[in-house]
Every structure is written in structure tokens, then in C-alpha cells.
Coordinates of C-alpha atoms in Angstrom, one line a residue:
M449 CA 0.0 0.1 -0.2
R450 CA 1.3 3.5 -0.8
I451 CA 0.1 6.4 1.2
V452 CA 1.2 9.8 0.5
I453 CA 0.5 12.8 2.9
I454 CA 0.7 16.3 2.0
G455 CA 2.2 18.5 4.5
G456 CA 5.4 17.6 6.6
V457 CA 4.5 19.4 9.8
A458 CA 2.9 18.3 13.1
G459 CA -0.2 16.4 12.1
G460 CA 1.5 15.1 8.6
M461 CA 4.8 13.6 10.3
S462 CA 2.6 12.3 13.5
A463 CA 0.9 10.2 10.9
A464 CA 4.1 9.2 8.5
A465 CA 6.0 8.1 11.7
R466 CA 2.9 6.3 13.4
L467 CA 2.4 4.6 10.0
R468 CA 5.6 3.1 10.4
R469 CA 5.6 1.7 13.6
L470 CA 2.1 0.0 12.7
S471 CA 3.6 -1.3 9.4
E472 CA 6.9 -2.1 7.8
E473 CA 5.7 -2.9 4.5
T474 CA 3.5 0.3 3.8
E475 CA 5.1 2.9 1.1
I476 CA 5.0 6.4 3.0
I477 CA 5.9 9.6 1.2
V478 CA 5.4 12.9 2.3
L479 CA 5.5 15.9 0.2
D480 CA 5.8 19.1 1.8
K481 CA 6.5 22.7 -0.3
G482 CA 9.0 24.0 2.4
P483 CA 12.4 23.1 2.6
Y484 CA 12.0 21.7 6.6
V485 CA 9.9 18.9 7.6
S486 CA 9.2 18.4 11.5
F487 CA 10.1 21.5 12.6
A488 CA 9.2 23.4 15.5
N489 CA 6.9 26.3 14.5
C490 CA 5.8 27.2 17.7
G491 CA 9.2 27.9 18.8
L492 CA 9.8 30.5 16.1
P493 CA 9.4 34.1 18.4
Y494 CA 11.9 32.4 21.0
Y495 CA 14.8 32.0 18.9
L496 CA 14.1 36.0 18.1
S497 CA 15.2 36.7 21.6
G498 CA 18.0 34.4 21.7
E499 CA 16.0 32.1 24.6
I500 CA 16.1 29.3 21.8
A501 CA 19.6 29.9 20.9
N502 CA 20.6 27.7 18.1
R503 CA 18.6 27.4 14.8
E504 CA 18.9 23.7 14.9
D505 CA 17.2 23.6 17.9
L506 CA 13.9 24.2 15.8
I507 CA 14.4 21.5 13.5
V508 CA 13.1 18.3 15.2
Q509 CA 14.0 16.0 12.6
S510 CA 15.3 16.4 9.5
S511 CA 14.5 14.4 5.8
K512 CA 17.7 12.1 6.2
Q513 CA 17.1 11.3 9.8
L514 CA 13.3 10.6 9.1
Q515 CA 14.3 8.1 6.0
K516 CA 17.2 6.7 8.3
R517 CA 15.2 5.6 11.1
F518 CA 11.2 5.2 10.0
K519 CA 12.2 4.5 6.1
I520 CA 9.8 7.3 5.0
D521 CA 10.1 9.1 1.6
V522 CA 10.6 12.8 2.8
R523 CA 10.4 15.2 -0.5
T524 CA 10.8 18.9 0.5
E525 CA 9.9 21.7 -1.5
T526 CA 7.3 19.8 -3.6
T527 CA 4.0 21.8 -4.2
V528 CA 1.3 19.5 -5.1
T529 CA -0.8 21.3 -7.7
E530 CA -3.8 18.9 -8.2
I531 CA -5.2 16.0 -6.7
N532 CA -7.2 13.4 -9.0
P533 CA -9.7 11.4 -6.7
D534 CA -11.1 9.3 -9.3
N535 CA -7.8 8.0 -10.5
H536 CA -6.3 8.0 -7.1
Q537 CA -3.3 10.3 -8.2
I538 CA -1.9 13.7 -7.6
T539 CA 0.3 16.2 -9.3
A540 CA 3.5 17.3 -7.8
V541 CA 6.3 19.8 -8.7
H542 CA 9.9 19.9 -7.6
H543 CA 11.8 22.3 -8.9
G544 CA 9.9 23.1 -11.9
L545 CA 9.5 19.1 -12.8
S546 CA 6.2 18.0 -12.7
Q547 CA 5.2 14.3 -11.9
I548 CA 2.0 12.3 -11.2
M549 CA 1.9 9.7 -8.4
R550 CA -0.1 7.2 -7.5
Y551 CA -2.0 7.0 -4.1
D552 CA -3.7 3.9 -2.6
K553 CA -4.5 6.4 0.9
L554 CA -4.2 10.1 0.5
I555 CA -3.7 12.2 4.1
L556 CA -3.9 16.0 4.1
S557 CA -2.2 17.9 6.5
P558 CA -1.3 21.4 4.6
G559 CA -2.1 23.0 8.0
S560 CA -2.9 26.8 7.8
V561 CA -1.7 29.9 6.2
A562 CA -1.4 33.5 7.7
D563 CA -4.4 35.9 6.7
K564 CA -2.7 39.4 4.9
P565 CA -4.5 42.5 6.0
N566 CA -5.3 44.5 2.8
I567 CA -3.0 47.9 3.5
P568 CA -2.2 49.8 0.7
G569 CA 1.8 49.8 0.5
M570 CA 1.9 46.3 2.5
E571 CA 2.7 44.1 -0.6
S572 CA 5.4 46.5 -2.0
A573 CA 7.2 47.1 1.7
D574 CA 10.3 45.0 1.7
Y575 CA 10.3 45.3 5.6
V576 CA 7.0 43.5 6.4
Y577 CA 7.2 39.8 7.5
A578 CA 4.6 37.1 8.7
L579 CA 6.4 34.2 11.0
R580 CA 5.2 30.8 10.1
S581 CA 8.5 28.9 8.9
I582 CA 11.9 29.0 9.5
P583 CA 12.4 31.0 6.1
D584 CA 10.3 33.5 7.5
V585 CA 12.1 33.3 10.7
D586 CA 15.5 33.5 9.1
K587 CA 14.3 36.4 6.9
I588 CA 13.4 38.3 10.2
M589 CA 16.8 37.7 11.7
A590 CA 18.7 39.0 8.7
Q591 CA 16.5 42.2 9.4
L592 CA 17.4 42.2 12.9
S593 CA 20.9 41.4 12.3
Q594 CA 20.7 45.4 10.7
A595 CA 20.1 46.8 14.1
P596 CA 16.6 48.1 13.4
T597 CA 15.4 50.2 17.2
R598 CA 11.3 50.4 16.4
V599 CA 9.1 47.2 15.2
A600 CA 5.4 47.3 14.9
I601 CA 3.2 44.5 15.2
I602 CA -0.1 44.0 13.3
G603 CA -2.5 41.4 15.5
A604 CA -2.6 41.0 19.3
G605 CA -3.4 37.6 19.6
S606 CA -1.1 34.7 20.4
I607 CA 1.6 34.8 17.6
G608 CA 1.6 38.5 18.0
I609 CA 2.0 38.7 21.9
E610 CA 5.2 36.2 22.0
V611 CA 6.9 38.1 19.1
A612 CA 6.2 41.3 21.0
E613 CA 7.5 39.6 24.3
N614 CA 10.8 38.3 22.6
L615 CA 11.6 41.8 21.0
I616 CA 11.3 43.6 23.9
K617 CA 13.7 41.1 25.2
R618 CA 16.1 41.7 22.6
G619 CA 15.9 45.4 23.8
L620 CA 13.7 46.9 20.8
S621 CA 10.8 49.4 20.9
V622 CA 8.0 47.5 20.0
M623 CA 4.1 48.7 18.9
L624 CA 1.3 46.5 18.8
I625 CA -1.7 47.3 16.8
D626 CA -4.7 45.5 16.6
A627 CA -8.5 46.6 15.1
G628 CA -10.0 44.7 18.3
S629 CA -10.6 46.4 21.6
Q630 CA -8.6 43.9 23.6
V631 CA -5.6 41.2 22.8
L632 CA -6.0 37.5 23.0
P633 CA -9.5 37.1 21.7
F634 CA -9.8 34.0 23.2
M635 CA -10.2 34.9 26.7
D636 CA -12.7 37.2 28.1
P637 CA -12.0 41.0 28.0
E638 CA -11.5 41.4 31.7
M639 CA -9.0 38.7 31.9
A640 CA -7.1 39.9 28.5
A641 CA -6.8 43.2 30.3
L642 CA -4.5 41.8 33.0
I643 CA -2.0 40.6 30.0
S644 CA -2.7 44.1 28.8
H645 CA -1.3 45.8 31.8
E646 CA 1.4 43.2 31.7
L647 CA 2.7 44.5 28.1
S648 CA 2.3 48.2 29.1
E649 CA 4.3 47.6 32.0
H650 CA 7.0 45.9 30.1
S651 CA 7.6 48.9 27.6
V652 CA 5.2 47.2 24.7
T653 CA 2.8 50.3 22.9
L654 CA -0.5 49.2 22.6
K655 CA -2.7 50.6 19.9
L656 CA -6.1 48.6 20.4
N657 CA -9.3 49.7 18.4
T658 CA -6.5 50.8 15.9
Q659 CA -6.2 50.0 12.1
I660 CA -3.6 51.0 9.5
D661 CA -4.9 52.9 6.5
K662 CA -1.3 53.0 4.7
I663 CA 2.1 51.8 4.5
D664 CA 4.7 53.3 3.2
R665 CA 9.2 54.5 3.1
H666 CA 8.7 52.7 6.9
Q667 CA 6.0 55.2 8.1
L668 CA 2.0 53.6 9.1
T669 CA -0.7 55.8 8.8
L670 CA -3.1 55.1 11.5
N671 CA -6.9 55.4 10.9
D672 CA -6.9 58.2 13.3
G673 CA -4.2 60.3 11.6
S674 CA -1.4 59.4 13.2
Q675 CA 1.9 58.4 11.8
I676 CA 4.4 56.3 13.2
K677 CA 8.1 54.9 12.2
A678 CA 8.8 51.4 11.7
D679 CA 11.6 49.8 10.8
L680 CA 10.1 46.6 10.9
V681 CA 6.5 45.2 10.8
I682 CA 5.8 41.6 11.4
S683 CA 1.6 40.9 10.5
A684 CA 0.5 38.4 13.0
V685 CA -3.3 39.0 12.5
G686 CA -4.7 35.2 12.4
V687 CA -4.6 32.2 10.4
R688 CA -7.1 30.2 8.2
P689 CA -7.6 26.6 7.0
N690 CA -5.0 26.1 3.5
T691 CA -7.7 24.2 2.0
A692 CA -7.1 25.7 -1.8
L693 CA -6.1 22.6 -3.2
A694 CA -8.7 20.4 -1.4
Q695 CA -11.4 22.9 -2.6
A696 CA -10.4 22.2 -6.2
A697 CA -10.4 18.4 -6.0
G698 CA -14.5 18.9 -5.0
I699 CA -13.6 17.8 -1.1
K700 CA -16.1 19.7 1.1
T701 CA -15.8 22.2 3.4
G702 CA -17.3 24.4 5.7
E703 CA -17.0 27.2 7.8
L704 CA -13.8 29.4 6.6
G705 CA -12.9 26.6 4.2
G706 CA -12.0 24.1 6.6
I707 CA -12.1 20.0 5.6
I708 CA -15.2 18.4 6.5
V709 CA -14.1 14.9 8.0
D710 CA -16.4 12.4 9.6
K711 CA -15.3 10.2 12.6
H712 CA -12.6 8.6 11.1
Y713 CA -11.0 11.8 9.4
Q714 CA -12.2 10.8 6.4
T715 CA -13.0 13.4 3.3
S716 CA -15.9 13.3 1.3
Q717 CA -13.5 11.9 -1.2
P718 CA -13.0 8.1 -0.8
D719 CA -9.3 7.4 0.5
V720 CA -8.5 11.0 1.2
Y721 CA -8.4 11.8 4.6
A722 CA -7.3 15.1 6.7
V723 CA -5.8 16.2 9.7
G724 CA -4.5 19.1 11.6
N725 CA -5.5 23.1 11.2
A726 CA -7.0 22.5 8.0
I727 CA -10.0 20.4 8.9
L728 CA -12.9 21.3 10.9
V729 CA -13.5 19.2 14.2
K730 CA -16.9 18.8 16.6
Q731 CA -16.9 21.6 19.9
L732 CA -17.9 19.5 22.5
L733 CA -20.1 21.6 24.2
T734 CA -21.4 23.1 21.2
G735 CA -21.9 20.5 18.7
Q736 CA -20.8 22.9 16.4
L737 CA -17.9 22.2 13.7
V738 CA -15.2 24.7 14.4
S739 CA -11.6 25.4 13.9
I740 CA -9.2 24.5 16.5
P741 CA -5.4 25.1 14.7
L742 CA -3.6 24.0 17.4
A743 CA -0.3 22.0 17.6
S744 CA -1.7 19.4 20.2
P745 CA -4.8 18.5 18.4
A746 CA -3.1 18.0 15.2
N747 CA -0.1 15.7 16.6
R748 CA -3.3 13.9 17.9
Q749 CA -5.1 13.3 14.8
G750 CA -2.0 12.5 12.8
R751 CA -1.8 9.5 15.2
E752 CA -5.3 8.7 15.0
V753 CA -5.7 8.8 11.0
A754 CA -2.6 6.7 10.7
G755 CA -4.3 3.9 13.3
V756 CA -7.8 4.5 11.2
I757 CA -5.9 3.5 8.0
M758 CA -4.4 0.5 9.7
G759 CA -7.5 -0.8 11.2
L760 CA -7.6 0.2 14.7
P761 CA -10.6 1.4 16.1
R762 CA -9.7 5.1 16.3
E763 CA -12.0 7.9 15.9
N764 CA -12.4 11.7 16.0
R765 CA -13.8 12.5 19.2
G766 CA -13.6 16.4 18.6
G767 CA -12.3 18.9 21.0
I768 CA -12.8 22.1 23.3
G769 CA -9.7 24.1 22.7
T770 CA -6.9 24.6 25.0
A771 CA -4.6 27.5 24.8
I772 CA -1.8 28.9 26.5
V773 CA 0.5 32.1 25.8
R774 CA 3.4 33.9 27.7
A775 CA 3.2 37.4 27.5
F776 CA 5.7 38.1 30.6
D777 CA 2.9 37.0 32.5
V778 CA 1.2 33.7 31.3
A779 CA -2.1 33.4 30.1
A780 CA -4.1 29.8 29.4
A781 CA -7.9 29.6 28.5
T782 CA -10.0 26.0 27.7
G783 CA -13.4 25.5 27.0
L784 CA -15.8 27.9 25.7
N785 CA -15.6 32.0 26.4
V786 CA -18.5 34.0 27.2
A787 CA -18.7 35.6 23.5
Q788 CA -18.8 31.7 22.4
L789 CA -21.6 30.5 24.7
K790 CA -23.6 33.8 23.9
R791 CA -23.1 33.1 20.0
A792 CA -24.2 29.1 20.9
G793 CA -27.3 30.1 22.7
I794 CA -25.7 28.7 26.1
S795 CA -26.9 29.5 29.5
Y796 CA -23.8 30.2 31.8
Q797 CA -22.8 31.5 34.7
A798 CA -19.4 32.9 35.8
V799 CA -16.8 33.4 38.7
H800 CA -13.5 34.8 39.3
T801 CA -11.0 34.0 42.0
T802 CA -7.7 35.5 42.6
G803 CA -5.4 33.7 45.1
Q804 CA -1.7 32.6 44.7
N805 CA 0.2 29.9 42.9
H806 CA 1.3 28.0 46.5
A807 CA 0.6 28.3 50.1
A808 CA 1.0 32.0 50.9
F809 CA 2.7 31.9 54.0
Y810 CA 5.6 30.0 51.7
P811 CA 7.6 33.0 50.1
G812 CA 7.8 33.6 46.8
G813 CA 4.4 33.2 45.8
K814 CA 2.5 34.9 43.2
P815 CA -0.6 36.0 41.9
L816 CA -3.0 33.4 40.0
S817 CA -6.2 34.6 38.8
M818 CA -8.9 32.5 37.5
K819 CA -12.0 32.4 35.9
L820 CA -14.5 29.6 35.8
L821 CA -17.8 29.3 33.4
F822 CA -20.4 26.6 34.3
E823 CA -24.2 26.2 33.7
P824 CA -26.4 27.5 36.2
Q825 CA -28.8 24.8 37.0
T826 CA -26.3 22.0 36.8
G827 CA -22.8 23.0 37.1
K828 CA -21.4 21.5 33.8
L829 CA -18.2 22.8 33.6
L830 CA -18.3 24.9 30.2
G831 CA -15.0 26.9 30.5
A832 CA -11.8 28.5 32.1
Q833 CA -9.4 31.2 32.4
A834 CA -6.5 32.0 34.3
V835 CA -3.6 34.5 34.5
G836 CA -0.5 34.6 36.5
K837 CA 3.4 34.3 36.6
K838 CA 3.5 30.4 37.9
S839 CA 1.0 27.0 38.0
V840 CA -1.2 28.8 35.1
D841 CA -0.4 25.9 33.1
K842 CA -1.2 23.1 35.3
Q843 CA -4.8 25.0 36.6
I844 CA -5.5 25.1 33.3
D845 CA -4.8 21.6 32.1
I846 CA -7.0 20.0 35.2
L847 CA -9.9 22.1 34.7
S848 CA -9.5 21.0 30.4
V849 CA -9.5 17.4 31.8
A850 CA -12.4 18.2 34.2
I851 CA -14.6 19.7 31.1
K852 CA -13.7 17.5 28.4
S853 CA -15.1 14.2 31.1
G854 CA -18.6 16.5 31.2
M855 CA -17.8 17.4 35.3
T856 CA -19.4 19.8 37.1
V857 CA -18.3 22.3 39.4
F858 CA -19.1 19.6 42.5
D859 CA -16.5 17.5 41.7
L860 CA -13.9 20.0 41.5
P861 CA -13.6 20.3 45.1
E862 CA -13.0 16.8 45.2
F863 CA -9.9 16.5 43.3
E864 CA -6.8 15.0 45.2
L865 CA -4.3 17.1 43.9
S866 CA -0.5 17.2 45.2
Y867 CA 0.3 19.9 48.1
A868 CA 3.3 21.1 49.5
P869 CA 4.2 24.7 50.5
P870 CA 6.6 25.4 47.1
F871 CA 4.2 23.7 45.2
G872 CA 0.6 24.4 45.8
S873 CA -1.9 24.8 48.9
A874 CA -3.8 22.6 50.4
K875 CA -6.9 23.9 48.7
D876 CA -5.9 24.2 45.5
P877 CA -7.4 27.3 43.6
V878 CA -9.2 24.8 41.5
N879 CA -10.5 23.3 44.6
M880 CA -11.3 27.1 45.6
I881 CA -13.1 28.0 42.6
G882 CA -15.2 24.8 42.9
Y883 CA -16.1 25.9 45.9
A884 CA -17.3 29.2 44.9
A885 CA -18.9 27.6 42.3
S886 CA -21.0 25.3 44.4
N887 CA -22.2 28.1 46.6
L888 CA -23.7 29.7 43.6
V889 CA -25.3 27.1 42.3
E890 CA -26.6 26.0 45.7
G891 CA -28.4 29.5 46.1
L892 CA -25.6 30.2 49.2
S893 CA -24.0 33.2 47.2
D894 CA -25.4 35.3 44.3
N895 CA -22.8 37.4 42.3
L896 CA -22.7 40.3 40.0
Q897 CA -20.5 41.0 37.4
F898 CA -18.1 43.6 36.9
D899 CA -20.0 44.9 33.9
Q900 CA -23.1 45.1 35.5
L901 CA -22.5 47.0 38.9
E902 CA -22.6 50.5 37.0
G903 CA -26.2 49.4 35.8
A904 CA -27.3 47.9 39.2
I905 CA -26.3 51.4 41.2
K906 CA -28.4 53.7 38.6
D907 CA -31.3 50.7 39.6
G908 CA -30.8 51.9 43.3
A909 CA -28.3 49.4 44.4
Y910 CA -26.1 50.0 47.7
L911 CA -22.5 49.3 47.1
I912 CA -20.4 48.3 50.3
D913 CA -16.6 48.0 50.1
V914 CA -15.4 45.9 52.9
R915 CA -11.7 46.8 52.6
T916 CA -9.8 48.5 55.1
P917 CA -9.1 52.3 54.7
G918 CA -5.8 52.0 53.7
E919 CA -6.4 49.6 51.0
L920 CA -8.8 52.2 49.5
K921 CA -5.9 54.8 50.3
R922 CA -3.8 53.2 48.1
D923 CA -5.2 50.8 45.5
G924 CA -8.7 53.9 44.8
K925 CA -12.3 53.6 45.3
L926 CA -14.9 51.7 43.6
P927 CA -16.8 54.4 42.1
G928 CA -20.3 55.0 44.5
S929 CA -19.5 52.7 47.3
T930 CA -19.3 53.6 50.7
N931 CA -16.6 51.8 52.9
I932 CA -17.4 49.8 55.9
P933 CA -14.3 47.3 56.9
L934 CA -15.7 43.6 57.1
D935 CA -14.4 43.4 60.9
D936 CA -16.7 46.6 61.7
L937 CA -19.6 45.2 59.3
R938 CA -21.8 44.1 61.9
D939 CA -21.8 46.9 63.9
H940 CA -23.0 49.4 61.2
L941 CA -26.0 46.8 60.4
A942 CA -28.7 49.2 61.3
E943 CA -27.0 51.8 58.5
I944 CA -27.7 49.8 55.9
P945 CA -30.7 50.3 53.9
K946 CA -32.9 46.9 53.5
D947 CA -35.3 48.1 51.0
R948 CA -32.5 47.9 48.6
L949 CA -30.1 45.4 47.2
I950 CA -26.7 45.7 48.4
I951 CA -23.8 44.8 46.5
V952 CA -20.6 43.8 48.5
S953 CA -16.8 43.9 47.3
C954 CA -13.3 43.4 48.7
R955 CA -9.9 43.4 46.9
S956 CA -10.8 39.6 45.6
G957 CA -14.0 38.4 46.6
Q958 CA -13.6 36.5 49.3
R959 CA -13.7 38.7 52.4
S960 CA -17.1 40.2 50.1
Y961 CA -18.3 36.4 49.9
L962 CA -18.0 36.5 53.8
A963 CA -19.6 40.1 54.1
E964 CA -22.9 38.6 51.8
R965 CA -23.2 35.9 54.2
I966 CA -23.3 38.2 57.3
L967 CA -26.0 40.4 55.4
K968 CA -27.9 37.7 54.1
N969 CA -28.4 35.8 57.7
N970 CA -29.8 39.3 59.2
G971 CA -32.5 39.6 56.4
F972 CA -30.7 41.6 53.8
K973 CA -30.4 41.3 49.9
V974 CA -27.3 40.9 48.5
K975 CA -24.8 39.9 45.7
N976 CA -21.0 39.7 45.7
L977 CA -19.2 42.2 43.3
D978 CA -17.7 38.8 41.4
G979 CA -13.7 39.2 41.6
A980 CA -14.1 41.9 43.2
F981 CA -11.9 45.5 43.2
L982 CA -9.2 43.7 41.1
V983 CA -11.6 42.2 38.3
Y984 CA -13.2 46.3 38.0
S985 CA -10.2 47.9 38.1
A986 CA -8.4 45.3 35.4
A987 CA -11.3 46.3 33.3
Y988 CA -12.3 49.5 33.9
P989 CA -9.0 51.5 35.5
E990 CA -10.0 54.7 34.2
R991 CA -13.3 54.7 36.6
I992 CA -11.7 53.7 39.9
E993 CA -11.6 57.0 42.0
H994 CA -7.9 58.1 43.7

């Protein structure tokens, strides 16, 4: 049997290696249009700063190594120009020479391509680059060797932010420009705001809600009329499935051109399979077909499709989307965010917690902010996000497993997680956010989101801030609030109006929950400002009174 694989990174090479482990007789041919296969494209930003010092470390396996170890025929700099499913043939071009090649099974793993913003002057500018491959990073490094000082990055998603962090570490002046209202679209706005603050603290100039009208002679004209100088421009506005070849072959595609596959990765054409960033997968929480262009699912899919072809009982179960990015702090998310839940028409409730990555009494602890989304009635887990310097990956990975396993908020306190003071807390942050969410589902607590506070106060709610006067002086005051420190609250019950909704807040939400219970047990109608001052001030820093 001859199996031809189009695309040699992630899904394609995972499929090839697994196929060889399952069969010594099968002929395996991998075709890739680039000069390298099996390279670490996720590591490219870190090569820019020198954090990854050696270019060779980006190349996981060379063509020669793959041939020697796995007996895989790897053909680089080979572009497939046509797929003929009726005849089980493809047409491939290598250095101008065209060849028709037969296949018994064909695996498509073409990945994604970088979106190109339609900006006048961009195509002709020789200092504008994308970052998708080793040749791309070679070109950028060549420009960096010319000692530029000012860099503009278009797009504040994961790639743009990783590039910004690494160029700041290199000592350059960096401006990050995005047409959207926030960085990291996979995060909710108040969580993304924590990363925006961290970027600003490290001298990244953020220009959100901003478009570029023109690029000309190392000068960018913005839609507000201002002009900025840039010695180097890197475009990182996002990616889309690379499926033009598949569409030309009559293979069915869906949203944004992604290839539609069944549970065995079979496309609409016989003996043609597809994996990786180019395909659509079932979002397990909504049942919708979506694109999840991430390395981990692509590698898993490559391994699974090899099993399918070799007769093993493997299925494409779908995914929930789990992502992480370092931007001086670390941001990670899994499952659905609020925008996705609203689009899917799914009822949800949110809870925020802020703590530390390990026991508070042990030195060196770092703040850890978390958000959990769940069904209000059942507590079924729907999504989670976290921002901090340490332990973010651990918490989100735990919650990813819980979400994909169909668990509820009541399962989280039951998790038995490793504890010693240098590594965690006796009540792990996952346990704690489970407790907080369980209180909401069981009606022991009612919360109010940061973006609902202003409307509630206009409707007559009475806002009590239970922080100490010293905290208010140091950090600022919530607009329209009355300060009654938690330890004094019982002494001031007579001053609090019983005919109005009471909203309580503190710094993170923990003390205000205690205040909520005190007031409710004394007959007041109360809601806790979810995430309290830390979440509100991150979302609306301009509204804090000093």
C-alpha cells in the first residue's frame, strides 16, 4: 500500500511516523512545499530573542533522519498542484519538474496560512514579514542583524504577543496594533486586560481599536490620522485553513474553508483523509463544527488517522480548545468563553477567584487569577481561564480534563491534588474555584459581574466596599461605594438600607463573600461583586477614584 501525505509538519509527520511503527511494508511518501519538515514552528518567536539559541534546535527531524530511522520518503520543496480523486493520483512539482503520483490512501495535512491584511503599500514593503516557517524567521533575523530600533506588530493574538515579548527582550521598541478592542481574543475582556497591563508594564505600546490605513517608506499611517515610524513590521493577524487544493479537488469544506471530515478523518472523497489545522472538528460543548488550529490536536489527529488506515478502532472525538501563551505573565484558556457561549445560546454563570500559585505563607508566591464558566442549574463545566506568572498551565490543564470529561463544579473540590508549600495549597486554586461555583449553584451566594455594576447602582443598589481604609487609599475607590471594613460590618447593620439591593465588594471576592453571608443571615438582599476590585479595576481602570 502506498500512502501519500501532503504536509510534513505536526499532523502529517505524526501520521507518517505512526504508520511506520504499525507497518514495515507500507510505502510512505511525505510531500512538503517548504525546505523543512518536522520543525517546531511554535518555537519560532523564542528564537528571535535568543531564548532558543540555536537555529538547529527548531528542526525536530531532518529528511535524512526520517528516511534512515523510519524509512519514510520525504520530499521537500515539492508543491502539490492537483488532486485527482477519481484516478487516485496527485500532481506534484519539484524545482519545475512535474510528476503524477499514484496513491492508495491520501492524507491531507496542509495546515493553515497566515491571513494578510489588505493595507495599501504592504505588498511592496520589503520590511514586512509574517512568522510561520523557518524561512520566515531567517528573513526576520536578517533584518534584526541590521540593528533596527522600532518594530510594529499587526495583530494582538498569540503569535503577535509572543513576538512582542521576545523583541522587547531583545531591547527593541515595540508597538502592538490591533483592530479589536482587546488582546488575545480567546480570553474574555477582563482577563485579557490583565495581559494588556502586563504588556504596558514591560514597555509594549498598545494600540487597540486601531487600523493601519497605509504603509509607506517605513511609516505607518493609522486610522486616527497619526503616523508612526517602523524599521520592521511583522504581520500576525491570524490564520485560516489552507484548503484551496482540497476545494479544487471537490472535497467538501465548511466554515472559513475548513475541510469536513467524519469521525474517521475521511473526507468527502474516497481514500482521502485530512488532519490538523485544515480540518473542522466537533466542539464537544456545542456540537458545532469549528476550527481549532493548535499543535496538540494536530499531532493527536495524525496519530489517530494512521491507526484508522491500519484498521485500529480510532475516532475523531472532537475537542474543546485549550490554549496558553506567555506574555511576561501567562494566559491560558480551555473550553468556551463568554462570546462563544452567547453565540451558541448556552446559559452560563461565571465566577472569578484570585489567589496565589502556592501556599500564601511560603515565600515567592505569585498572584493567580482564574475564571470559571458553568451551567447555572447543573454546574456543568463550560470553560475556564487563568492569568498569572506560575501554575497557570497546571490549573488550566486540570480544568481542561474536567471539562472534557463532562464534570461539574461539584467535582472540583473533590480533586486530590499534590500539596507541599513550595508547589501548591492545601486548598488548591481548582478546589477553591469549585467551592465558589458550588455556592452559586446551591444558592448560598449570588454574584454580580463587573460589567453589571454600573447599571445596578443606577437602579438603586447600595455598594459596600469591605476593604480597609488603607487599601482604599493605596489602590483606589470603587465609584459610588461606601466603605465599611469587614470586621466592623456587624456594628453598622442599622445604617445599611434593607429596602435596597446590597452589593458587596473587597479586593478579590473572598472577604466580600463573608460579608454577603453576614448580611444575608441578617435579612438583607445581597449580591457579591464577582472578582471584586481586582477584576473591576482591570476592566475599567479609568473609573477607579483616587
